mmCIF file of C-alpha atoms in Angstrom:
data_model
loop_
_atom_site.group_PDB
_atom_site.id
_atom_site.type_symbol
_atom_site.label_atom_id
_atom_site.label_comp_id
_atom_site.label_asym_id
_atom_site.label_seq_id
_atom_site.Cartn_x
_atom_site.Cartn_y
_atom_site.Cartn_z
ATOM 1 C CA MET A 58 0.000 0.000 0.000
ATOM 2 C CA LYS A 59 2.845 2.365 0.857
ATOM 3 C CA LYS A 60 4.501 1.621 -2.492
ATOM 4 C CA LEU A 61 1.291 2.388 -4.349
ATOM 5 C CA PHE A 62 0.901 5.677 -2.481
ATOM 6 C CA PHE A 63 4.549 6.573 -3.157
ATOM 7 C CA LEU A 64 4.264 5.772 -6.866
ATOM 8 C CA GLY A 65 1.026 7.740 -7.133
ATOM 9 C CA SER A 66 2.631 10.738 -5.429
ATOM 10 C CA LEU A 67 5.691 10.488 -7.660
ATOM 11 C CA PHE A 68 3.513 10.345 -10.775
ATOM 12 C CA LEU A 69 1.503 13.368 -9.631
ATOM 13 C CA MET A 70 4.651 15.420 -8.933
ATOM 14 C CA THR A 71 6.133 14.477 -12.308
ATOM 15 C CA THR A 72 2.923 15.458 -14.079
ATOM 16 C CA VAL A 73 2.872 18.844 -12.331
ATOM 17 C CA VAL A 74 6.523 19.530 -13.198
ATOM 18 C CA VAL A 75 6.089 18.524 -16.845
ATOM 19 C CA SER A 76 2.960 20.626 -17.268
ATOM 20 C CA ALA A 77 4.705 23.603 -15.637
ATOM 21 C CA GLN A 78 7.450 23.326 -18.222
ATOM 22 C CA GLN A 79 5.099 23.571 -21.202
ATOM 23 C CA GLN A 80 6.546 25.979 -23.721
ATOM 24 C CA ASP A 81 4.789 29.083 -24.953
ATOM 25 C CA PRO A 82 4.308 28.610 -28.733
ATOM 26 C CA GLN A 83 5.355 32.188 -29.438
ATOM 27 C CA ALA A 84 8.531 31.800 -27.349
ATOM 28 C CA TYR A 85 9.239 28.496 -29.077
ATOM 29 C CA GLY A 86 9.002 30.103 -32.529
ATOM 30 C CA LYS A 87 11.198 33.053 -31.555
ATOM 31 C CA ALA A 88 13.733 30.700 -29.988
ATOM 32 C CA GLN A 89 13.889 28.583 -33.146
ATOM 33 C CA GLU A 90 14.340 31.659 -35.333
ATOM 34 C CA MET A 91 17.047 33.166 -33.118
ATOM 35 C CA THR A 92 18.825 29.820 -32.782
ATOM 36 C CA SER A 93 18.925 29.468 -36.544
ATOM 37 C CA LEU A 94 20.402 32.959 -36.957
ATOM 38 C CA LEU A 95 22.975 32.455 -34.218
ATOM 39 C CA ALA A 96 23.922 28.987 -35.463
ATOM 40 C CA GLN A 97 24.848 30.539 -38.801
ATOM 41 C CA ALA A 98 26.606 33.544 -37.259
ATOM 42 C CA TYR A 99 28.785 31.431 -34.946
ATOM 43 C CA ASN A 100 29.050 28.283 -37.113
ATOM 44 C CA LEU A 101 27.642 26.143 -34.303
ATOM 45 C CA ASP A 102 27.869 22.372 -34.378
ATOM 46 C CA GLU A 103 24.841 20.187 -33.611
ATOM 47 C CA ASN A 104 25.519 19.954 -29.875
ATOM 48 C CA GLN A 105 26.037 23.709 -29.600
ATOM 49 C CA THR A 106 22.862 24.343 -31.600
ATOM 50 C CA ASP A 107 20.884 22.220 -29.130
ATOM 51 C CA LYS A 108 22.370 24.149 -26.206
ATOM 52 C CA MET A 109 21.687 27.449 -27.969
ATOM 53 C CA PHE A 110 18.042 26.491 -28.453
ATOM 54 C CA LYS A 111 17.704 25.704 -24.746
ATOM 55 C CA ILE A 112 19.242 29.066 -23.861
ATOM 56 C CA GLN A 113 16.933 30.896 -26.264
ATOM 57 C CA ILE A 114 13.757 29.107 -25.152
ATOM 58 C CA ARG A 115 14.601 29.897 -21.524
ATOM 59 C CA LYS A 116 15.274 33.539 -22.446
ATOM 60 C CA TYR A 117 11.990 33.999 -24.307
ATOM 61 C CA ASN A 118 9.977 32.205 -21.620
ATOM 62 C CA ASP A 119 11.552 34.480 -18.998
ATOM 63 C CA ILE A 120 10.782 37.548 -21.114
ATOM 64 C CA ASN A 121 7.153 36.458 -21.335
ATOM 65 C CA LEU A 122 7.035 36.025 -17.548
ATOM 66 C CA VAL A 123 8.166 39.601 -16.860
ATOM 67 C CA ALA A 124 6.194 41.243 -19.683
ATOM 68 C CA SER A 125 3.358 42.200 -17.342
ATOM 69 C CA LEU A 126 5.769 44.332 -15.304
ATOM 70 C CA ARG A 127 6.306 46.700 -18.239
ATOM 71 C CA ASP A 128 3.211 48.735 -17.404
ATOM 72 C CA GLN A 129 3.189 48.088 -13.644
ATOM 73 C CA ASP A 130 6.784 48.704 -12.511
ATOM 74 C CA GLN A 131 9.117 49.851 -15.277
ATOM 75 C CA GLN A 132 12.232 49.963 -13.099
ATOM 76 C CA LEU A 133 11.759 46.367 -12.020
ATOM 77 C CA TYR A 134 10.938 45.405 -15.612
ATOM 78 C CA VAL A 135 14.170 46.971 -16.894
ATOM 79 C CA ARG A 136 16.245 45.283 -14.165
ATOM 80 C CA LYS A 137 14.699 41.885 -14.844
ATOM 81 C CA MET A 138 15.080 42.231 -18.614
ATOM 82 C CA ASN A 139 18.738 43.198 -18.217
ATOM 83 C CA ALA A 140 19.255 40.195 -15.942
ATOM 84 C CA ILE A 141 17.622 37.904 -18.515
ATOM 85 C CA PHE A 142 19.829 39.218 -21.324
ATOM 86 C CA ASP A 143 22.973 39.124 -19.191
ATOM 87 C CA GLY A 144 22.265 35.546 -18.138
ATOM 88 C CA ALA A 145 21.559 34.404 -21.684
ATOM 89 C CA ASN A 146 24.689 36.111 -22.993
ATOM 90 C CA ALA A 147 26.839 34.567 -20.257
ATOM 91 C CA SER A 148 25.448 31.118 -21.088
ATOM 92 C CA ILE A 149 26.107 31.648 -24.786
ATOM 93 C CA GLU A 150 29.659 32.840 -24.197
ATOM 94 C CA ARG A 151 30.445 29.821 -21.984
ATOM 95 C CA MET A 152 29.094 27.481 -24.651
ATOM 96 C CA LEU A 153 31.180 28.915 -27.498
ATOM 97 C CA THR A 154 34.652 27.731 -28.419
ATOM 98 C CA LYS A 155 37.622 30.086 -28.241
ATOM 99 C CA ALA A 156 37.453 30.469 -32.022
ATOM 100 C CA GLN A 157 33.785 31.545 -31.859
ATOM 101 C CA GLN A 158 34.111 33.972 -28.946
ATOM 102 C CA PRO A 159 35.640 36.895 -30.913
ATOM 103 C CA THR A 160 32.511 36.983 -33.100
ATOM 104 C CA PHE A 161 30.348 37.021 -29.971
ATOM 105 C CA ARG A 162 32.376 39.818 -28.398
ATOM 106 C CA GLN A 163 32.285 41.883 -31.588
ATOM 107 C CA GLN A 164 28.508 41.566 -31.741
ATOM 108 C CA ALA A 165 28.315 42.697 -28.094
ATOM 109 C CA ILE A 166 30.467 45.732 -28.920
ATOM 110 C CA ASP A 167 28.281 46.561 -31.921
ATOM 111 C CA LEU A 168 25.142 46.329 -29.769
ATOM 112 C CA ARG A 169 26.632 48.644 -27.134
ATOM 113 C CA LYS A 170 27.515 51.168 -29.854
ATOM 114 C CA ARG A 171 23.971 51.037 -31.289
ATOM 115 C CA LYS A 172 22.523 51.485 -27.797
ATOM 116 C CA ALA A 173 24.816 54.436 -27.093
ATOM 117 C CA GLU A 174 23.823 56.097 -30.359
ATOM 118 C CA MET A 175 20.132 55.531 -29.672
ATOM 119 C CA ALA A 176 20.514 56.921 -26.133
ATOM 120 C CA ARG A 177 22.202 60.053 -27.513
ATOM 121 C CA GLN A 178 19.405 60.539 -30.030
ATOM 122 C CA LEU A 179 16.694 60.091 -27.411
ATOM 123 C CA GLN A 180 18.459 62.462 -25.000
ATOM 124 C CA ALA A 181 18.691 65.061 -27.755
ATOM 125 C CA GLN A 182 14.925 64.741 -28.197
ATOM 126 C CA GLY A 183 14.417 65.417 -24.483
ATOM 127 C CA ILE A 184 13.117 61.949 -23.612
ATOM 128 C CA ALA A 185 13.067 61.128 -19.879
ATOM 129 C CA PRO A 186 15.921 58.893 -18.656
ATOM 130 C CA LYS A 187 13.531 56.133 -17.522
ATOM 131 C CA GLN A 188 11.943 56.044 -20.968
ATOM 132 C CA ILE A 189 15.409 55.855 -22.529
ATOM 133 C CA GLU A 190 16.262 52.862 -20.312
ATOM 134 C CA LEU A 191 13.033 51.196 -21.377
ATOM 135 C CA ALA A 192 13.752 51.819 -25.056
ATOM 136 C CA LEU A 193 17.297 50.462 -24.723
ATOM 137 C CA VAL A 194 16.234 47.262 -22.976
ATOM 138 C CA GLU A 195 13.634 46.629 -25.657
ATOM 139 C CA MET A 196 16.287 47.168 -28.324
ATOM 140 C CA GLU A 197 17.854 43.812 -27.449
#
């Protein structure tokens, strides 16, 4: 009887965990698209492509989780979005080989330059600093 109860409990917990990990179809599509682009950009092998997809699906699921904060608490939204991007980028950089990392770093430099230019343009237009932060985080 105890074994039956234990197995039933184990099955129930497994079912709850699996259903909690269901992927958002929109996040899945974005993750596939981004993985394809990054696989070409970095010349990823099959194993790296699988890891990249996992990183991207996690990133887009996390973005969907914090999306409701955009209108409620913009400061928290910006902090969480930056944390999501930083975490994803750190995971990507760890996954890449030494030969692939210069491409990654160059893309990061290019993104920072585009963000700096956009921030200058928005400041020149008199946009509030919090709105600039929001625009920059959504640029990624």
